[in-house]
Amino acid sequence: MIEGSVNAAYEATIPLRLYGANSQAFGISVVVDTGFSEFLTLPPRLVAELELPFAYFGQAVLADDTEADFDVHHVTVLWDGRPRDVEVGAMGGTPLAGMRLLDQHTLTIDVENGGRVAIQAKAQ
């Protein structure tokens, strides 16, 4: 189980541990974004700092209906106690966890400042 909390801005956040190109570990807090259908976004400066390998160029339509071009990289995250290789879009300033990262999991949020965020793997 992954546990986080709702911050003062009413964003559901969870901690993630990322592993860069040289296997260096980096802890980060990410916002769970149910409107984002991919895996993960990270600020470009963090992608560069971790020296994440480039995968391809991506394009997305943002919430305000504008289009954005960005680089997609590979990163390893510690997800529910196991390493998992996922794609990460190098964009924005706030790291986001999207719905593909939560696939086959149940998300529970106690919506209040300081409320509990829980992500539980579904029984297989």
Coordinates of C-alpha atoms in Angstrom, one line a residue:
M1 CA 0.0 0.0 0.0
I2 CA 1.1 3.5 -0.8
E3 CA 0.0 6.2 1.6
G4 CA 0.1 10.0 1.3
S5 CA -2.0 13.0 2.3
V6 CA -4.1 15.9 1.1
N7 CA -2.1 19.1 1.2
A8 CA -3.4 22.6 2.1
A9 CA -4.2 23.2 -1.6
Y10 CA -6.5 20.1 -1.5
E11 CA -4.2 18.1 -3.7
A12 CA -3.8 14.4 -3.1
T13 CA -0.1 13.7 -2.7
I14 CA 2.0 10.6 -2.4
P15 CA 5.7 10.0 -1.8
L16 CA 7.7 8.3 -4.6
R17 CA 11.3 7.2 -4.8
L18 CA 12.9 7.6 -8.2
Y19 CA 16.1 6.0 -9.5
G20 CA 18.2 7.9 -11.9
A21 CA 20.7 6.8 -14.6
N22 CA 23.4 6.0 -12.0
S23 CA 20.9 4.2 -9.7
Q24 CA 20.9 7.3 -7.4
A25 CA 17.7 7.4 -5.3
F26 CA 15.7 10.5 -5.1
G27 CA 12.6 11.0 -2.9
I28 CA 9.8 13.3 -4.2
S29 CA 6.2 14.1 -3.5
V30 CA 3.8 13.9 -6.4
V31 CA 0.2 15.0 -6.9
V32 CA -2.2 12.3 -8.0
D33 CA -4.0 13.7 -11.1
T34 CA -7.0 11.7 -12.1
G35 CA -7.4 13.8 -15.2
F36 CA -3.9 12.8 -16.5
S37 CA -4.0 9.5 -18.3
E38 CA -0.3 8.7 -18.6
F39 CA 2.2 7.5 -15.9
L40 CA 4.2 10.5 -14.5
T41 CA 5.4 14.0 -15.2
L42 CA 8.5 15.6 -13.7
P43 CA 10.0 19.1 -14.1
P44 CA 12.6 19.1 -16.9
R45 CA 15.4 20.2 -14.4
L46 CA 14.8 17.1 -12.3
V47 CA 14.8 14.9 -15.4
A48 CA 18.2 16.4 -16.4
E49 CA 19.5 16.1 -12.8
L50 CA 18.6 12.4 -12.7
E51 CA 20.1 11.9 -16.3
L52 CA 17.0 9.9 -17.3
P53 CA 17.3 8.2 -20.7
F54 CA 15.4 9.9 -23.6
A55 CA 12.6 7.7 -25.2
Y56 CA 10.7 9.9 -27.7
F57 CA 9.0 13.3 -28.2
G58 CA 5.5 13.5 -26.9
Q59 CA 2.5 15.8 -27.3
A60 CA -0.5 16.4 -25.1
V61 CA -3.6 18.5 -24.8
L62 CA -3.6 20.3 -21.5
A63 CA -6.6 21.0 -19.3
D64 CA -6.9 24.5 -20.8
D65 CA -7.1 22.9 -24.3
T66 CA -3.6 24.1 -25.3
E67 CA -1.2 21.6 -26.9
A68 CA 2.2 21.0 -25.3
D69 CA 5.3 19.3 -26.8
F70 CA 7.7 17.6 -24.4
D71 CA 10.4 15.0 -24.1
V72 CA 9.5 11.6 -22.7
H73 CA 12.1 9.7 -20.7
H74 CA 12.3 6.4 -18.8
V75 CA 12.5 6.3 -15.0
T76 CA 12.4 3.5 -12.4
V77 CA 10.1 4.2 -9.5
L78 CA 9.6 2.2 -6.3
W79 CA 5.9 1.5 -6.6
D80 CA 4.3 -0.4 -3.7
G81 CA 7.6 -1.8 -2.6
R82 CA 8.8 -2.9 -6.1
P83 CA 10.8 -1.3 -8.8
R84 CA 8.8 -0.3 -11.8
D85 CA 10.0 1.1 -15.1
V86 CA 7.7 3.8 -16.5
E87 CA 7.6 6.7 -19.0
V88 CA 7.9 10.2 -17.6
G89 CA 7.0 13.4 -19.4
A90 CA 9.5 16.2 -18.8
M91 CA 7.0 19.1 -18.3
G92 CA 5.6 21.5 -15.8
G93 CA 6.8 22.4 -12.3
T94 CA 4.6 20.1 -10.2
P95 CA 5.3 16.4 -10.5
L96 CA 2.1 14.5 -11.4
A97 CA 1.2 10.8 -11.0
G98 CA -1.4 9.8 -13.7
M99 CA -3.9 7.1 -14.0
R100 CA -1.7 4.6 -15.9
L101 CA 0.6 4.5 -12.9
L102 CA -2.5 3.6 -10.7
D103 CA -3.7 0.9 -13.1
Q104 CA -4.9 -2.2 -11.2
H105 CA -5.0 -0.2 -7.9
T106 CA -7.7 1.3 -5.8
L107 CA -7.4 5.0 -4.9
T108 CA -9.0 6.3 -1.7
I109 CA -8.9 9.9 -0.6
D110 CA -10.2 11.5 2.6
V111 CA -10.9 14.9 1.1
E112 CA -9.9 17.4 3.8
N113 CA -6.7 19.2 4.6
G114 CA -4.3 16.5 6.0
G115 CA -6.7 13.8 4.8
R116 CA -5.4 10.3 4.1
V117 CA -4.5 9.2 0.5
A118 CA -4.2 5.4 0.1
I119 CA -3.4 3.4 -3.0
Q120 CA -3.9 -0.3 -2.7
A121 CA -3.1 -3.0 -5.3
K122 CA -6.1 -5.0 -6.4
A123 CA -6.0 -8.8 -5.6
Q124 CA -5.1 -10.7 -8.7

